[in-house]
Short mmCIF file of C-alpha atoms in Angstrom, two decimals:
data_model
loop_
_atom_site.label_atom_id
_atom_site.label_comp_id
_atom_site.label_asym_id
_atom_site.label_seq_id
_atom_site.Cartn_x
_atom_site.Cartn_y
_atom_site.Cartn_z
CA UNK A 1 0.00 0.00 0.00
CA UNK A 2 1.51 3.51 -0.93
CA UNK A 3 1.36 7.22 0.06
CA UNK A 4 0.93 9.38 -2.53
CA UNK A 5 0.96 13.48 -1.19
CA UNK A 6 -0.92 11.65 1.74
CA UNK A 7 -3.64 9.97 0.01
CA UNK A 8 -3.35 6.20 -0.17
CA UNK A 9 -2.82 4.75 -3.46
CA UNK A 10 -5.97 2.32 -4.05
CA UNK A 11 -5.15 1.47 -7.46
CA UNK A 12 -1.76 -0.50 -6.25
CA UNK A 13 -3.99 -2.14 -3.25
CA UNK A 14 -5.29 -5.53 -3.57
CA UNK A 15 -8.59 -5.64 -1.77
CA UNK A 16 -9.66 -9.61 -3.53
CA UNK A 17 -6.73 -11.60 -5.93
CA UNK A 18 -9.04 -13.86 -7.54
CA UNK A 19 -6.79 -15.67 -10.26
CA UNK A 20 -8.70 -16.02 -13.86
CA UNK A 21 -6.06 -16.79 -16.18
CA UNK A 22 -3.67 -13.73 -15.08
CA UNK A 23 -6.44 -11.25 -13.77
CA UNK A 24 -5.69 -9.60 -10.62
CA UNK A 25 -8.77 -7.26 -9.32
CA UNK A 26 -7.01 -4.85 -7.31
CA UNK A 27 -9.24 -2.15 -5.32
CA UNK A 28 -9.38 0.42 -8.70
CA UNK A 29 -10.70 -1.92 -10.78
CA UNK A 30 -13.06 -3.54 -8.72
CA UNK A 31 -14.53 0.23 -7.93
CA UNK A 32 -14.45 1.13 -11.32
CA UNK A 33 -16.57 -2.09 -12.29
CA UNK A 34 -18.80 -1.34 -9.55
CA UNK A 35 -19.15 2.16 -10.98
CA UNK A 36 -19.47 1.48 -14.55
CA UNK A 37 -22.02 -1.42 -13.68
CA UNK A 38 -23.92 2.12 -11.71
CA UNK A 39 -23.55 4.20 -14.84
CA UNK A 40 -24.97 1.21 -17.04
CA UNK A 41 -27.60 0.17 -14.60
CA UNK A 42 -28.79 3.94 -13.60
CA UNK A 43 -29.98 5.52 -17.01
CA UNK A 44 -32.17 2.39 -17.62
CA UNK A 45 -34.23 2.90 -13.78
CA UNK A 46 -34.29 7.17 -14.62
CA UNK A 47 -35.38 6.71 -18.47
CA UNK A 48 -37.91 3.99 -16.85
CA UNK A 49 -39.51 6.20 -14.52
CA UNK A 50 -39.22 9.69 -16.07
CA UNK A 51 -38.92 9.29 -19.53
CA UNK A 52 -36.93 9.55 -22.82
CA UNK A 53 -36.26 13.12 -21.18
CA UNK A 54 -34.98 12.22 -17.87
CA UNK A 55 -31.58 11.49 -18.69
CA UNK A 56 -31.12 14.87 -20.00
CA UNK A 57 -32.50 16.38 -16.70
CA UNK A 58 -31.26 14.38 -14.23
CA UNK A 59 -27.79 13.33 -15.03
CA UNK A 60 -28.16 9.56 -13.63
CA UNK A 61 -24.31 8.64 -15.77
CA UNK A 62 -22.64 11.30 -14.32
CA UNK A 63 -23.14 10.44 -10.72
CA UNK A 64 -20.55 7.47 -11.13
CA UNK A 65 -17.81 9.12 -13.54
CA UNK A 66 -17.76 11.88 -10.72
CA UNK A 67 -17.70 9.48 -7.60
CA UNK A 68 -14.38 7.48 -9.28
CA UNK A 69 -12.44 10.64 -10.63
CA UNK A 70 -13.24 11.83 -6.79
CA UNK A 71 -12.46 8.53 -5.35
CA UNK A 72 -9.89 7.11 -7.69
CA UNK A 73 -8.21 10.15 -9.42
CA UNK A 74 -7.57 10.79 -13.15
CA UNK A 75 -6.42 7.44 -14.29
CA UNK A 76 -8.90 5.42 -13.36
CA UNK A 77 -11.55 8.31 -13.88
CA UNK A 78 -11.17 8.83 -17.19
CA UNK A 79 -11.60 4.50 -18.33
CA UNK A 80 -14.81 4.61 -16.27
CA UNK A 81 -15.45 7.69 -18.12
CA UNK A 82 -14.70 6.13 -21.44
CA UNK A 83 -16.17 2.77 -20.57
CA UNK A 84 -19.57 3.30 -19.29
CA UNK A 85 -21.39 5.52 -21.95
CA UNK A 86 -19.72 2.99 -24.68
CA UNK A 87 -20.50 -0.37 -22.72
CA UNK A 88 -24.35 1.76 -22.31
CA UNK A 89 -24.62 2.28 -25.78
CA UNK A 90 -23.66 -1.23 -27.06
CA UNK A 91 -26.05 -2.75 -24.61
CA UNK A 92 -28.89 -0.75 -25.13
CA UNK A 93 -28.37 -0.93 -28.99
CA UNK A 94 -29.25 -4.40 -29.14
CA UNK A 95 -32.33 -4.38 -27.82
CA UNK A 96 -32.80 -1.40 -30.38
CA UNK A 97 -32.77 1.76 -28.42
CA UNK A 98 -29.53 2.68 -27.91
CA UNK A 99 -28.55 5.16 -24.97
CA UNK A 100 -27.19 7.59 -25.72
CA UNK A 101 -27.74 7.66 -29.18
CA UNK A 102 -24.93 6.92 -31.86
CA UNK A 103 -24.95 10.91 -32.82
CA UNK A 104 -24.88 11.71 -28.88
CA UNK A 105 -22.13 9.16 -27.61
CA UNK A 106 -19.09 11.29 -28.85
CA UNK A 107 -20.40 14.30 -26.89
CA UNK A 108 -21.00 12.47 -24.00
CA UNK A 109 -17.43 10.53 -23.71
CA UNK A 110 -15.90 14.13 -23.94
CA UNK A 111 -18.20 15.73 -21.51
CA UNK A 112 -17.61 12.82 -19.37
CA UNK A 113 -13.96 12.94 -19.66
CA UNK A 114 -13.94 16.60 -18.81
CA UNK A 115 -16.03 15.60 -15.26
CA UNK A 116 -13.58 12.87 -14.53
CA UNK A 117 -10.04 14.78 -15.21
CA UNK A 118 -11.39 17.52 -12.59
CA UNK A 119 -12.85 15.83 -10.23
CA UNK A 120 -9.40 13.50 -10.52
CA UNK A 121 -7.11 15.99 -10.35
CA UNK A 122 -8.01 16.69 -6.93
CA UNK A 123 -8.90 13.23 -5.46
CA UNK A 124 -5.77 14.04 -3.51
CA UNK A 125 -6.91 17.23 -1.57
CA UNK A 126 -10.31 15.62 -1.17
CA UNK A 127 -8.96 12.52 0.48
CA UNK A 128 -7.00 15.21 2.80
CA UNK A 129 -9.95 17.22 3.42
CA UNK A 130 -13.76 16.01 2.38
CA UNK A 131 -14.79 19.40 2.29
CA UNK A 132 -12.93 19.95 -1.16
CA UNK A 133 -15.65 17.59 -2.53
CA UNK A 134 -18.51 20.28 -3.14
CA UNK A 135 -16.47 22.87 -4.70
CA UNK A 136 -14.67 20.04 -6.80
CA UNK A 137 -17.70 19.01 -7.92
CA UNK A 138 -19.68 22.16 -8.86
CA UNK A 139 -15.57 23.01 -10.98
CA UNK A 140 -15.96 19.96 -12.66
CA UNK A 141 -19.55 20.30 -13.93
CA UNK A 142 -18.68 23.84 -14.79
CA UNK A 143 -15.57 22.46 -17.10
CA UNK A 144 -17.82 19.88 -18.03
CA UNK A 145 -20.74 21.62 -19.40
CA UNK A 146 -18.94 24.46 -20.53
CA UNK A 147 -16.78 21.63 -22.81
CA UNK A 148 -20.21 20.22 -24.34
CA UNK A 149 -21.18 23.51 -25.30
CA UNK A 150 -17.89 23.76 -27.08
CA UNK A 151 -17.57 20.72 -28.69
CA UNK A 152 -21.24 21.98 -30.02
CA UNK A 153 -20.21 24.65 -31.13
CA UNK A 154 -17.50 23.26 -32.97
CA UNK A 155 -19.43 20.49 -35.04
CA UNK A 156 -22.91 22.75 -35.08
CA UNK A 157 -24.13 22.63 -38.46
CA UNK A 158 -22.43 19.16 -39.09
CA UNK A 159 -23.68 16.89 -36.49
CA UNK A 160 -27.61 15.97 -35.71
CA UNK A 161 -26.53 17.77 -32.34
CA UNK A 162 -26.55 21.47 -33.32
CA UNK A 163 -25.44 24.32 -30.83
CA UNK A 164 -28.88 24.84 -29.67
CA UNK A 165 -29.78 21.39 -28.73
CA UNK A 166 -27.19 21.25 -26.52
CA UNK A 167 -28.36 24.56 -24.54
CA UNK A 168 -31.30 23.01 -24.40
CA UNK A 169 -30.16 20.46 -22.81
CA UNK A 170 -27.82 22.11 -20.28
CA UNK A 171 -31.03 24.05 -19.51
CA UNK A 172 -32.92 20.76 -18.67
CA UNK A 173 -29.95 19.79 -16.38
CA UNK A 174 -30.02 22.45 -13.99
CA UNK A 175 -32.00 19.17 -11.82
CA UNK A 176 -29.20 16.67 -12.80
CA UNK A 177 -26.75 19.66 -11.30
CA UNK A 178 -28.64 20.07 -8.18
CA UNK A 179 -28.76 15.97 -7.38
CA UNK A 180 -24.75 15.64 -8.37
CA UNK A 181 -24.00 18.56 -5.76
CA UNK A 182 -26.25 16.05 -3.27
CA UNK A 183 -25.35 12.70 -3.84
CA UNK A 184 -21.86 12.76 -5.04
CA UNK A 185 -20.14 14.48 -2.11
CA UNK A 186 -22.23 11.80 0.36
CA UNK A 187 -21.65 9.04 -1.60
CA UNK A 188 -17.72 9.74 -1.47
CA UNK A 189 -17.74 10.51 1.86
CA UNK A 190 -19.21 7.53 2.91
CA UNK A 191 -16.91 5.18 0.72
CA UNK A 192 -14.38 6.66 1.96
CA UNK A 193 -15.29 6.14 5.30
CA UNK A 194 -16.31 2.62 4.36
CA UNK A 195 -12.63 2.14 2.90
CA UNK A 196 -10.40 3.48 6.40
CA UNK A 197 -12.48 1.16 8.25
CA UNK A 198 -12.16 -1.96 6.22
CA UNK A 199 -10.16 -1.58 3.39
CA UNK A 200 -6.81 -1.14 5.74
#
């Protein structure tokens, strides 16, 4: 187990070796399947009970990506960032409704991305002191939003997505905001928590 600037270095931990083949699941990876399983499973219960539209307003995917750059810095961050819209999409798309859509699921990786290297870059400070967590968070969905509407911008006029659709949708959001500034800060407090008392 290392020390990194004071934060202990999960991703060299093993919590479980379970030998398949050569696999070792070390405490990263087994968060980051726990979270991309989250960012899978969570669109499908929010589109279920809100709508085609309630992705767009409340943000289920995010929730995750933020929770592991928080938790596990930028490394692992940015894979569960990476992962979990495109393991989503190719899921969904077999049963014939993919989510997001094809047209969408470029956007989203970047946005994504952008959440995760934030929040990452200072899992450090808010392993030394939790209160970092809320202002972390509302920086990274700043960056993050801020990055869709650019990447918008960019390809408005060539892409499906133009410019205004994706105000529109960062207007929907402001809900999505509200929950991430709620839930993610709790949930990472309590893993945390969870991970000094057993995970040592």
């Amino acid at each position: 187990m290392n020390f990194i600037d004071g934060r202990i270095d999960m991703s060299n931990f093993v919590i479980a070796e379970r030998h398949y083949g050569k696999l070792n699941i070390t405490v990263g990876s087994f968060i980051s399947i726990c979270l991309i399983t989250l960012a899978v499973v969570l669109p499908q219960i929010v589109h279920a009970a809100f709508g085609a539209s309630g992705g767009a307003k409340w943000m289920p995917m995010y929730i995750p990506i933020l929770i592991g750059g928080c938790l596990l810095g930028i490394k692992w961050g940015i894979c569960i960032a990476v992962v979990s819209p495109t393991v989503s999409f190719l899921i969904t798309a077999v049963f014939g409704e993919p989510m997001p859509a094809a047209f969408r699921l470029p956007y989203m990786i970047a946005e994504l991305v952008v959440f995760a290297c934030v929040s990452g870059l200072f899992s450090a400070r808010i392993a030394a002191d939790r209160r970092m967590i809320v202002p972390v968070v509302l920086l990274a969905a700043l960056a993050g939003r801020m990055s869709f509407i650019a990447v918008a911008a960019i390809f408005d006029g060539i892409s499906p997505l133009t410019l205004s659709d994706a105000w529109t949708q960062i207007q929907v959001g402001y809900s999505g905001l509200l929950l991430l500034f709620v839930t993610v800060p709790a949930a990472v407090t309590v893993l945390s928590a969870l991970y000094g008392k057993y995970g040592r």
